[in-house]
PDB file of C-alpha atoms in Angstrom:
ATOM      1  CA  MET A   1      -8.850-205.089 -31.680  1.00  0.00           C
ATOM      2  CA  ASN A   2      -5.392-205.913 -31.914  1.00  0.00           C
ATOM      3  CA  ASN A   3      -4.194-202.886 -29.773  1.00  0.00           C
ATOM      4  CA  PRO A   4      -3.010-204.748 -26.245  1.00  0.00           C
ATOM      5  CA  THR A   5      -3.219-201.485 -24.494  1.00  0.00           C
ATOM      6  CA  PRO A   6      -6.991-200.894 -24.041  1.00  0.00           C
ATOM      7  CA  ALA A   7      -8.823-197.510 -24.277  1.00  0.00           C
ATOM      8  CA  PRO A   8     -10.894-196.100 -21.927  1.00  0.00           C
ATOM      9  CA  ALA A   9     -14.845-196.710 -22.963  1.00  0.00           C
ATOM     10  CA  SER A  10     -17.131-194.204 -22.508  1.00  0.00           C
ATOM     11  CA  GLY A  11     -20.568-195.251 -20.541  1.00  0.00           C
ATOM     12  CA  PRO A  12     -21.231-197.491 -17.834  1.00  0.00           C
ATOM     13  CA  ASP A  13     -18.288-200.732 -19.035  1.00  0.00           C
ATOM     14  CA  GLY A  14     -15.130-198.794 -18.110  1.00  0.00           C
ATOM     15  CA  GLN A  15     -12.075-199.814 -19.649  1.00  0.00           C
ATOM     16  CA  LEU A  16     -12.482-202.740 -22.747  1.00  0.00           C
ATOM     17  CA  ALA A  17      -9.987-205.035 -23.076  1.00  0.00           C
ATOM     18  CA  GLU A  18      -9.660-208.163 -25.542  1.00  0.00           C
ATOM     19  CA  ILE A  19      -9.201-211.586 -24.336  1.00  0.00           C
ATOM     20  CA  TRP A  20      -9.121-214.672 -26.432  1.00  0.00           C
ATOM     21  CA  GLY A  21     -10.110-212.540 -28.936  1.00  0.00           C
ATOM     22  CA  ASP A  22     -13.295-211.290 -27.452  1.00  0.00           C
ATOM     23  CA  VAL A  23     -14.034-207.863 -25.726  1.00  0.00           C
ATOM     24  CA  VAL A  24     -14.731-207.453 -22.368  1.00  0.00           C
ATOM     25  CA  SER A  25     -15.114-205.142 -19.644  1.00  0.00           C
ATOM     26  CA  ARG A  26     -12.432-205.060 -17.200  1.00  0.00           C
ATOM     27  CA  PRO A  27     -14.807-204.276 -14.221  1.00  0.00           C
ATOM     28  CA  GLN A  28     -17.605-206.698 -15.239  1.00  0.00           C
ATOM     29  CA  LEU A  29     -14.663-209.621 -16.004  1.00  0.00           C
ATOM     30  CA  GLY A  30     -13.297-208.859 -11.923  1.00  0.00           C
ATOM     31  CA  ASN A  31     -17.036-209.076 -10.877  1.00  0.00           C
ATOM     32  CA  ALA A  32     -17.538-212.475 -12.947  1.00  0.00           C
ATOM     33  CA  ILE A  33     -14.192-214.071 -11.877  1.00  0.00           C
ATOM     34  CA  LEU A  34     -15.590-213.217  -8.019  1.00  0.00           C
ATOM     35  CA  ILE A  35     -19.346-214.263  -8.581  1.00  0.00           C
ATOM     36  CA  GLY A  36     -17.615-217.696 -10.325  1.00  0.00           C
ATOM     37  CA  ALA A  37     -15.549-218.505  -7.304  1.00  0.00           C
ATOM     38  CA  VAL A  38     -17.805-217.252  -4.486  1.00  0.00           C
ATOM     39  CA  VAL A  39     -20.784-219.578  -6.163  1.00  0.00           C
ATOM     40  CA  SER A  40     -18.494-222.650  -7.467  1.00  0.00           C
ATOM     41  CA  LEU A  41     -17.010-222.639  -3.829  1.00  0.00           C
ATOM     42  CA  ALA A  42     -20.366-222.652  -1.806  1.00  0.00           C
ATOM     43  CA  VAL A  43     -21.735-225.387  -3.964  1.00  0.00           C
ATOM     44  CA  TYR A  44     -18.526-227.321  -3.407  1.00  0.00           C
ATOM     45  CA  ALA A  45     -18.623-226.612   0.233  1.00  0.00           C
ATOM     46  CA  VAL A  46     -22.069-226.861   0.783  1.00  0.00           C
ATOM     47  CA  ALA A  47     -22.078-230.357  -1.315  1.00  0.00           C
ATOM     48  CA  LEU A  48     -18.785-231.538   0.727  1.00  0.00           C
ATOM     49  CA  ALA A  49     -20.322-231.063   4.171  1.00  0.00           C
ATOM     50  CA  THR A  50     -24.046-233.047   2.742  1.00  0.00           C
ATOM     51  CA  ILE A  51     -22.579-235.724   0.129  1.00  0.00           C
ATOM     52  CA  THR A  52     -19.240-236.769   1.820  1.00  0.00           C
ATOM     53  CA  PRO A  53     -20.804-238.173   4.812  1.00  0.00           C
ATOM     54  CA  LEU A  54     -23.147-240.539   3.101  1.00  0.00           C
ATOM     55  CA  ALA A  55     -20.813-241.729   0.544  1.00  0.00           C
ATOM     56  CA  SER A  56     -19.843-245.376   0.915  1.00  0.00           C
ATOM     57  CA  THR A  57     -15.813-243.750   1.191  1.00  0.00           C
ATOM     58  CA  PRO A  58     -14.651-240.601   2.005  1.00  0.00           C
ATOM     59  CA  ALA A  59     -13.315-240.411  -1.700  1.00  0.00           C
ATOM     60  CA  ILE A  60     -16.470-240.844  -3.643  1.00  0.00           C
ATOM     61  CA  GLY A  61     -17.477-238.239  -1.301  1.00  0.00           C
ATOM     62  CA  LYS A  62     -14.978-235.960  -1.882  1.00  0.00           C
ATOM     63  CA  ALA A  63     -15.849-236.662  -5.979  1.00  0.00           C
ATOM     64  CA  LEU A  64     -19.172-236.175  -6.047  1.00  0.00           C
ATOM     65  CA  ALA A  65     -18.472-232.825  -4.497  1.00  0.00           C
ATOM     66  CA  MET A  66     -15.875-231.638  -6.791  1.00  0.00           C
ATOM     67  CA  LEU A  67     -18.760-232.568  -9.440  1.00  0.00           C
ATOM     68  CA  ALA A  68     -21.165-230.276  -7.478  1.00  0.00           C
ATOM     69  CA  GLY A  69     -18.270-227.495  -7.399  1.00  0.00           C
ATOM     70  CA  ILE A  70     -17.969-227.856 -11.370  1.00  0.00           C
ATOM     71  CA  ILE A  71     -21.755-227.612 -11.910  1.00  0.00           C
ATOM     72  CA  GLY A  72     -21.885-224.681  -9.617  1.00  0.00           C
ATOM     73  CA  CYS A  73     -19.233-223.207 -12.166  1.00  0.00           C
ATOM     74  CA  ILE A  74     -21.821-223.525 -14.590  1.00  0.00           C
ATOM     75  CA  LEU A  75     -24.681-221.853 -12.471  1.00  0.00           C
ATOM     76  CA  GLY A  76     -21.965-218.936 -11.642  1.00  0.00           C
ATOM     77  CA  GLY A  77     -21.289-218.993 -15.457  1.00  0.00           C
ATOM     78  CA  ALA A  78     -25.374-218.772 -16.170  1.00  0.00           C
ATOM     79  CA  ILE A  79     -25.527-216.049 -13.392  1.00  0.00           C
ATOM     80  CA  CYS A  80     -22.780-213.714 -15.027  1.00  0.00           C
ATOM     81  CA  ALA A  81     -24.516-213.978 -18.363  1.00  0.00           C
ATOM     82  CA  ARG A  82     -27.767-213.043 -17.121  1.00  0.00           C
ATOM     83  CA  LEU A  83     -25.867-209.788 -15.013  1.00  0.00           C
ATOM     84  CA  PHE A  84     -23.503-208.873 -17.933  1.00  0.00           C
ATOM     85  CA  GLN A  85     -24.704-207.851 -20.964  1.00  0.00           C
ATOM     86  CA  PRO A  86     -22.361-208.470 -24.406  1.00  0.00           C
ATOM     87  CA  LYS A  87     -20.198-205.277 -25.298  1.00  0.00           C
ATOM     88  CA  ARG A  88     -20.653-206.178 -29.027  1.00  0.00           C
ATOM     89  CA  ARG A  89     -23.128-206.488 -31.569  1.00  0.00           C
ATOM     90  CA  VAL A  90     -22.499-208.644 -34.606  1.00  0.00           C
ATOM     91  CA  VAL A  91     -24.434-207.208 -37.584  1.00  0.00           C
ATOM     92  CA  GLU A  92     -24.013-208.997 -40.932  1.00  0.00           C
ATOM     93  CA  GLN A  93     -25.133-206.846 -43.862  1.00  0.00           C
ATOM     94  CA  ILE A  94     -23.786-207.837 -46.912  1.00  0.00           C
ATOM     95  CA  ALA A  95     -24.111-205.172 -49.884  1.00  0.00           C
ATOM     96  CA  PRO A  96     -26.062-207.105 -52.618  1.00  0.00           C
ATOM     97  CA  GLY A  97     -23.408-207.171 -55.769  1.00  0.00           C
ATOM     98  CA  ALA A  98     -20.615-206.652 -53.451  1.00  0.00           C
ATOM     99  CA  ILE A  99     -17.242-207.202 -55.873  1.00  0.00           C
ATOM    100  CA  TRP A 100     -16.071-210.160 -53.656  1.00  0.00           C
ATOM    101  CA  GLN A 101     -19.214-212.107 -54.321  1.00  0.00           C
ATOM    102  CA  THR A 102     -18.144-212.035 -58.016  1.00  0.00           C
ATOM    103  CA  GLU A 103     -14.891-212.740 -57.414  1.00  0.00           C
ATOM    104  CA  VAL A 104     -15.899-215.993 -55.505  1.00  0.00           C
ATOM    105  CA  LEU A 105     -18.586-216.842 -58.349  1.00  0.00           C
ATOM    106  CA  ASP A 106     -15.517-216.800 -61.046  1.00  0.00           C
ATOM    107  CA  GLN A 107     -13.309-218.550 -58.975  1.00  0.00           C
ATOM    108  CA  ILE A 108     -15.904-221.187 -58.472  1.00  0.00           C
ATOM    109  CA  ALA A 109     -16.640-221.582 -62.242  1.00  0.00           C
ATOM    110  CA  ILE A 110     -12.703-221.494 -62.851  1.00  0.00           C
ATOM    111  CA  GLU A 111     -12.173-224.168 -60.491  1.00  0.00           C
ATOM    112  CA  GLY A 112     -15.511-226.489 -61.021  1.00  0.00           C
ATOM    113  CA  GLY A 113     -16.802-225.551 -64.981  1.00  0.00           C
ATOM    114  CA  ALA A 114     -19.930-224.425 -65.073  1.00  0.00           C
ATOM    115  CA  ILE A 115     -22.458-223.112 -62.115  1.00  0.00           C
ATOM    116  CA  GLY A 116     -25.457-223.747 -63.714  1.00  0.00           C
ATOM    117  CA  SER A 117     -28.723-221.943 -63.446  1.00  0.00           C
ATOM    118  CA  VAL A 118     -30.710-220.469 -60.891  1.00  0.00           C
ATOM    119  CA  GLU A 119     -34.029-221.500 -63.118  1.00  0.00           C
ATOM    120  CA  ASP A 120     -33.184-224.858 -63.034  1.00  0.00           C
ATOM    121  CA  LEU A 121     -32.998-224.878 -59.050  1.00  0.00           C
ATOM    122  CA  PRO A 122     -35.950-226.514 -56.708  1.00  0.00           C
ATOM    123  CA  PRO A 123     -38.249-224.121 -55.583  1.00  0.00           C
ATOM    124  CA  ALA A 124     -37.679-225.167 -52.281  1.00  0.00           C
ATOM    125  CA  VAL A 125     -33.940-224.387 -52.920  1.00  0.00           C
ATOM    126  CA  ALA A 126     -34.486-220.986 -54.602  1.00  0.00           C
ATOM    127  CA  GLN A 127     -36.905-219.706 -51.738  1.00  0.00           C
ATOM    128  CA  GLU A 128     -33.741-220.673 -49.216  1.00  0.00           C
ATOM    129  CA  MET A 129     -31.330-218.800 -51.644  1.00  0.00           C
ATOM    130  CA  ARG A 130     -34.059-215.759 -51.826  1.00  0.00           C
ATOM    131  CA  GLU A 131     -34.360-215.826 -47.887  1.00  0.00           C
ATOM    132  CA  VAL A 132     -30.497-215.474 -47.172  1.00  0.00           C
ATOM    133  CA  GLY A 133     -30.054-213.063 -50.129  1.00  0.00           C
ATOM    134  CA  LEU A 134     -28.130-215.100 -52.339  1.00  0.00           C
ATOM    135  CA  TYR A 135     -30.295-215.791 -55.347  1.00  0.00           C
ATOM    136  CA  SER A 136     -30.404-212.383 -56.596  1.00  0.00           C
ATOM    137  CA  VAL A 137     -26.459-212.459 -56.515  1.00  0.00           C
ATOM    138  CA  PHE A 138     -25.998-215.923 -58.812  1.00  0.00           C
ATOM    139  CA  GLN A 139     -28.776-214.368 -61.126  1.00  0.00           C
ATOM    140  CA  ASP A 140     -27.188-211.103 -61.330  1.00  0.00           C
ATOM    141  CA  TYR A 141     -23.905-213.438 -62.354  1.00  0.00           C
ATOM    142  CA  GLU A 142     -25.468-215.344 -64.352  1.00  0.00           C
ATOM    143  CA  GLN A 143     -27.073-212.481 -66.466  1.00  0.00           C
ATOM    144  CA  ASP A 144     -23.430-210.067 -66.741  1.00  0.00           C
ATOM    145  CA  ARG A 145     -21.949-213.843 -67.851  1.00  0.00           C
ATOM    146  CA  ALA A 146     -24.394-213.511 -70.432  1.00  0.00           C
ATOM    147  CA  ARG A 147     -24.090-209.558 -71.161  1.00  0.00           C
ATOM    148  CA  ASN A 148     -19.845-210.440 -71.860  1.00  0.00           C
ATOM    149  CA  ARG A 149     -20.467-213.378 -73.689  1.00  0.00           C
ATOM    150  CA  GLU A 150     -22.408-211.419 -76.616  1.00  0.00           C
ATOM    151  CA  ALA A 151     -20.170-208.307 -76.505  1.00  0.00           C
ATOM    152  CA  GLY A 152     -17.008-210.259 -76.413  1.00  0.00           C
TER     153      GLY A 152
END
């Protein structure tokens, strides 16, 4: 999303904006800022009132209260993470035998020599490759190279 002017979104999330490369809902962002500020300042104020009188020096009491305020920021972030759901879903689906996969394997073969055979892999590695969908890519690549050698 490279467009600096956000388009209104349909649904309860309101307008969406891109901030630091991520998509956020403007109203929920404002609420999250308020929640974070209130929680962190409240924790800081409570810590300042309770810890400073107990500390050996006022400077140490203020430093510990600031540390508590930082913990309050983390607490505010956790609250906002529970209240506001992500605005996007990342789904990785790669079509088997995609052209770019073959191009990558060609590049590996050019730069590094022979790739080897999937038949030579240890069973554990072959199983991992099957689980992530790479075994068939390498197997198809080997078969295509064998056919090309026979034809040419």
